[in-house]
């Protein structure tokens, strides 16, 4: 599998087959290239009421060229039905092409470090378990380190990344290529389009965003960091009706 050398790949991530990628159309939908699997994925809470795992739901057909709604108004979600032409939603891309780590805060613990770029928060709340990830990573002991790593790996947007302080390498395993439509029953909202496995996202300008193992793209049309999710679906109560 050839790797595209014209794009930035985040440390710890591996680019997927380049034939599989997402094109952001100007003021329009996401165009899927290739035919990655697309499922609903439901956030499952633990006994404490915090986000803990995912449950796979309904599958949707995807083929090369499938258009997925990103304005939040389609009556045929997850597919585009042209509603963006009438909805009056500003779909202008505002995200930077810089690597996510350039805007990230670093928190150091005994053996692990955590990098966190809040601009990419998808409000999935896996980070709230235990003493919350920002504290867990600083606490000594294998139990805290394992929990911090687990929370970071569950973060759908890749906002949170755990690093081994000895090797200065991310503790991150490449994920299978997939697309998912996040559902958040605890908040009674529908979330972003989740990309896993190093899928390239191409701007309407033709430039490519940094390739990452975990990414989330806005589906409600309200993000201030388009095309990426910033958690706005929760504040506006977005429901996709699926």
Tab-separated table of C-alpha atoms in Angstrom:
chain	number	residue	atom	x	y	z
A	1	UNK	CA	0.000	0.000	0.000
A	2	UNK	CA	1.600	3.245	-1.108
A	3	UNK	CA	1.537	6.172	1.292
A	4	UNK	CA	0.825	9.675	0.085
A	5	UNK	CA	3.969	11.698	0.775
A	6	UNK	CA	2.328	15.085	0.153
A	7	UNK	CA	0.464	15.149	3.447
A	8	UNK	CA	1.357	15.384	7.118
A	9	UNK	CA	0.808	12.214	9.149
A	10	UNK	CA	0.536	12.622	12.918
A	11	UNK	CA	3.073	10.619	14.950
A	12	UNK	CA	1.509	7.310	15.949
A	13	UNK	CA	-0.849	7.297	12.950
A	14	UNK	CA	-0.607	5.423	9.653
A	15	UNK	CA	-2.274	6.638	6.472
A	16	UNK	CA	-4.982	4.359	5.125
A	17	UNK	CA	-5.074	3.139	1.552
A	18	UNK	CA	-5.024	6.520	-0.266
A	19	UNK	CA	-8.015	5.457	-2.384
A	20	UNK	CA	-10.071	5.786	0.805
A	21	UNK	CA	-10.457	9.440	1.751
A	22	UNK	CA	-13.018	12.161	2.386
A	23	UNK	CA	-13.427	15.220	0.182
A	24	UNK	CA	-15.020	18.310	1.720
A	25	UNK	CA	-17.034	19.983	-1.016
A	26	UNK	CA	-17.326	23.775	-1.028
A	27	UNK	CA	-20.460	24.739	0.923
A	28	UNK	CA	-21.692	21.198	0.405
A	29	UNK	CA	-21.479	17.604	1.618
A	30	UNK	CA	-18.651	15.233	2.415
A	31	UNK	CA	-17.809	13.039	-0.567
A	32	UNK	CA	-16.646	9.556	0.373
A	33	UNK	CA	-13.939	8.059	-1.815
A	34	UNK	CA	-13.495	4.321	-1.727
A	35	UNK	CA	-16.097	2.290	0.128
A	36	UNK	CA	-15.269	2.197	3.857
A	37	UNK	CA	-17.840	0.671	6.189
A	38	UNK	CA	-20.309	3.144	7.763
A	39	UNK	CA	-22.166	2.315	10.967
A	40	UNK	CA	-24.003	4.066	13.747
A	41	UNK	CA	-21.873	3.885	16.885
A	42	UNK	CA	-23.527	4.452	20.249
A	43	UNK	CA	-21.671	5.709	23.322
A	44	UNK	CA	-22.299	3.328	26.239
A	45	UNK	CA	-22.013	4.576	29.821
A	46	UNK	CA	-20.566	2.674	32.793
A	47	UNK	CA	-22.100	2.312	36.264
A	48	UNK	CA	-20.813	5.754	37.218
A	49	UNK	CA	-22.708	7.266	34.282
A	50	UNK	CA	-19.564	8.190	32.347
A	51	UNK	CA	-18.894	7.371	28.683
A	52	UNK	CA	-16.987	4.087	28.619
A	53	UNK	CA	-17.398	2.050	25.427
A	54	UNK	CA	-19.033	1.923	21.998
A	55	UNK	CA	-21.839	-0.261	20.688
A	56	UNK	CA	-22.118	-0.741	16.944
A	57	UNK	CA	-25.501	-0.084	15.381
A	58	UNK	CA	-27.117	0.141	11.960
A	59	UNK	CA	-24.988	-0.086	8.839
A	60	UNK	CA	-25.438	2.316	5.920
A	61	UNK	CA	-24.464	1.644	2.319
A	62	UNK	CA	-21.463	3.585	1.054
A	63	UNK	CA	-19.880	3.491	-2.361
A	64	UNK	CA	-17.291	5.637	-4.091
A	65	UNK	CA	-18.822	9.098	-4.477
A	66	UNK	CA	-21.448	8.816	-1.722
A	67	UNK	CA	-22.373	12.297	-0.423
A	68	UNK	CA	-22.886	12.627	3.350
A	69	UNK	CA	-24.738	15.558	4.906
A	70	UNK	CA	-22.661	18.127	6.794
A	71	UNK	CA	-25.206	20.950	7.122
A	72	UNK	CA	-27.458	19.047	9.524
A	73	UNK	CA	-30.644	19.657	7.509
A	74	UNK	CA	-30.914	16.728	5.113
A	75	UNK	CA	-34.152	14.735	5.299
A	76	UNK	CA	-32.246	11.658	4.119
A	77	UNK	CA	-29.456	11.557	6.714
A	78	UNK	CA	-26.787	10.439	6.748
A	79	UNK	CA	-26.940	11.196	3.035
A	80	UNK	CA	-27.052	14.648	1.450
A	81	UNK	CA	-30.338	15.630	-0.195
A	82	UNK	CA	-29.313	19.127	-1.308
A	83	UNK	CA	-30.710	20.869	1.783
A	84	UNK	CA	-27.485	22.855	2.171
A	85	UNK	CA	-28.567	24.888	-0.858
A	86	UNK	CA	-31.590	26.205	1.048
A	87	UNK	CA	-30.632	25.944	4.733
A	88	UNK	CA	-28.522	29.086	4.935
A	89	UNK	CA	-25.825	27.326	7.002
A	90	UNK	CA	-22.299	28.703	6.625
A	91	UNK	CA	-20.164	25.670	5.805
A	92	UNK	CA	-16.922	27.606	5.285
A	93	UNK	CA	-13.903	25.650	6.466
A	94	UNK	CA	-12.128	27.404	9.331
A	95	UNK	CA	-9.745	24.738	10.668
A	96	UNK	CA	-6.000	25.141	10.401
A	97	UNK	CA	-3.854	22.838	8.291
A	98	UNK	CA	-1.180	22.836	10.999
A	99	UNK	CA	-0.534	19.621	12.920
A	100	UNK	CA	-2.821	19.249	15.922
A	101	UNK	CA	0.171	19.064	18.265
A	102	UNK	CA	1.161	22.654	17.460
A	103	UNK	CA	-1.883	23.892	19.372
A	104	UNK	CA	-1.807	21.260	22.105
A	105	UNK	CA	-1.119	21.564	25.821
A	106	UNK	CA	1.247	18.973	27.340
A	107	UNK	CA	0.720	17.471	30.781
A	108	UNK	CA	3.524	15.295	32.142
A	109	UNK	CA	3.208	12.378	34.523
A	110	UNK	CA	5.729	9.876	35.928
A	111	UNK	CA	5.842	7.676	32.799
A	112	UNK	CA	3.287	9.119	30.399
A	113	UNK	CA	2.605	12.543	28.946
A	114	UNK	CA	-0.738	13.757	27.652
A	115	UNK	CA	-1.179	16.178	24.772
A	116	UNK	CA	-4.540	17.895	24.487
A	117	UNK	CA	-5.848	20.235	21.796
A	118	UNK	CA	-9.212	21.442	23.105
A	119	UNK	CA	-10.238	22.969	19.760
A	120	UNK	CA	-10.982	19.435	18.533
A	121	UNK	CA	-13.142	18.334	21.479
A	122	UNK	CA	-16.125	16.252	20.301
A	123	UNK	CA	-17.727	16.230	23.776
A	124	UNK	CA	-17.748	12.426	24.014
A	125	UNK	CA	-16.653	12.625	27.703
A	126	UNK	CA	-14.582	9.438	27.957
A	127	UNK	CA	-12.002	11.676	29.650
A	128	UNK	CA	-14.223	12.096	32.738
A	129	UNK	CA	-13.610	8.638	34.197
A	130	UNK	CA	-11.658	8.067	37.401
A	131	UNK	CA	-10.096	11.338	38.488
A	132	UNK	CA	-10.393	12.624	34.896
A	133	UNK	CA	-7.620	12.067	32.386
A	134	UNK	CA	-5.673	15.262	33.128
A	135	UNK	CA	-5.201	14.084	36.724
A	136	UNK	CA	-4.917	10.349	36.053
A	137	UNK	CA	-1.910	10.806	33.762
A	138	UNK	CA	-0.050	12.609	36.563
A	139	UNK	CA	-0.787	10.012	39.249
A	140	UNK	CA	1.805	7.278	39.931
A	141	UNK	CA	0.873	3.652	39.504
A	142	UNK	CA	0.002	1.244	36.695
A	143	UNK	CA	-3.729	1.485	37.371
A	144	UNK	CA	-3.768	5.235	36.716
A	145	UNK	CA	-1.560	4.912	33.641
A	146	UNK	CA	-3.800	2.238	32.127
A	147	UNK	CA	-6.929	4.277	32.759
A	148	UNK	CA	-5.372	7.417	31.252
A	149	UNK	CA	-4.324	5.490	28.142
A	150	UNK	CA	-7.769	3.872	27.831
A	151	UNK	CA	-9.566	7.215	28.059
A	152	UNK	CA	-7.296	8.788	25.469
A	153	UNK	CA	-7.766	5.886	23.056
A	154	UNK	CA	-11.561	6.110	23.359
A	155	UNK	CA	-11.526	9.832	22.512
A	156	UNK	CA	-13.078	9.802	19.007
A	157	UNK	CA	-11.576	13.090	17.829
A	158	UNK	CA	-7.948	12.325	18.684
A	159	UNK	CA	-7.848	15.498	20.783
A	160	UNK	CA	-6.124	13.443	23.487
A	161	UNK	CA	-2.896	11.577	22.801
A	162	UNK	CA	-0.804	9.605	25.323
A	163	UNK	CA	2.999	9.545	24.981
A	164	UNK	CA	5.647	7.280	26.500
A	165	UNK	CA	8.055	9.697	28.197
A	166	UNK	CA	11.000	7.286	27.826
A	167	UNK	CA	10.677	6.847	24.053
A	168	UNK	CA	8.847	10.102	23.254
A	169	UNK	CA	6.543	8.059	21.033
A	170	UNK	CA	2.749	7.979	21.144
A	171	UNK	CA	1.080	5.020	22.827
A	172	UNK	CA	-1.266	4.576	19.877
A	173	UNK	CA	-2.156	1.496	17.834
A	174	UNK	CA	-3.339	1.983	14.228
A	175	UNK	CA	-7.085	1.359	13.947
A	176	UNK	CA	-9.035	-0.416	11.188
A	177	UNK	CA	-10.435	1.956	8.589
A	178	UNK	CA	-14.047	2.877	9.363
A	179	UNK	CA	-16.637	5.633	9.331
A	180	UNK	CA	-19.227	5.936	12.074
A	181	UNK	CA	-22.143	8.164	13.013
A	182	UNK	CA	-21.821	8.895	16.718
A	183	UNK	CA	-24.909	8.719	18.925
A	184	UNK	CA	-24.835	10.025	22.509
A	185	UNK	CA	-27.884	8.770	24.472
A	186	UNK	CA	-26.722	10.347	27.742
A	187	UNK	CA	-26.981	13.802	26.172
A	188	UNK	CA	-29.841	12.832	23.829
A	189	UNK	CA	-27.876	14.127	20.848
A	190	UNK	CA	-26.321	12.890	17.636
A	191	UNK	CA	-22.628	13.530	17.248
A	192	UNK	CA	-20.039	13.821	14.506
A	193	UNK	CA	-18.882	11.638	11.657
A	194	UNK	CA	-16.017	9.618	13.162
A	195	UNK	CA	-13.068	8.623	10.978
A	196	UNK	CA	-10.703	5.922	12.169
A	197	UNK	CA	-7.632	4.371	10.656
A	198	UNK	CA	-5.721	7.275	9.114
A	199	UNK	CA	-8.295	8.439	6.575
A	200	UNK	CA	-7.169	11.532	4.667
A	201	UNK	CA	-9.503	14.539	4.686
A	202	UNK	CA	-9.193	16.810	1.656
A	203	UNK	CA	-10.334	20.414	1.906
A	204	UNK	CA	-12.469	22.030	-0.779
A	205	UNK	CA	-9.290	23.979	-1.588
A	206	UNK	CA	-7.566	20.754	-2.590
A	207	UNK	CA	-5.159	20.803	0.360
A	208	UNK	CA	-5.128	17.924	2.814
A	209	UNK	CA	-5.501	18.167	6.564
A	210	UNK	CA	-3.142	16.264	8.832
A	211	UNK	CA	-3.824	12.536	8.741
A	212	UNK	CA	-4.721	11.133	12.155
A	213	UNK	CA	-5.731	7.781	13.572
A	214	UNK	CA	-8.883	9.294	15.120
A	215	UNK	CA	-10.835	12.259	13.739
A	216	UNK	CA	-14.342	13.697	13.986
A	217	UNK	CA	-16.065	15.760	11.303
A	218	UNK	CA	-18.997	18.103	12.022
A	219	UNK	CA	-22.453	16.882	10.939
A	220	UNK	CA	-24.624	19.534	12.588
A	221	UNK	CA	-23.265	22.530	10.662
A	222	UNK	CA	-22.582	24.538	13.846
A	223	UNK	CA	-18.895	23.851	14.531
A	224	UNK	CA	-16.547	26.829	14.667
A	225	UNK	CA	-13.667	24.562	13.569
A	226	UNK	CA	-15.092	23.148	10.327
A	227	UNK	CA	-14.788	20.622	8.925
A	228	UNK	CA	-13.928	19.210	12.359
A	229	UNK	CA	-16.331	18.779	15.266
A	230	UNK	CA	-15.982	21.120	18.243
A	231	UNK	CA	-18.824	19.690	20.327
A	232	UNK	CA	-21.438	22.179	19.105
A	233	UNK	CA	-23.917	19.352	18.416
A	234	UNK	CA	-24.387	19.056	22.191
A	235	UNK	CA	-25.065	22.753	22.764
A	236	UNK	CA	-27.628	22.971	19.936
A	237	UNK	CA	-29.276	19.602	20.692
A	238	UNK	CA	-28.610	18.136	17.252
A	239	UNK	CA	-30.606	15.009	16.392
A	240	UNK	CA	-30.178	13.221	13.088
A	241	UNK	CA	-33.364	11.152	13.408
A	242	UNK	CA	-31.630	7.837	12.725
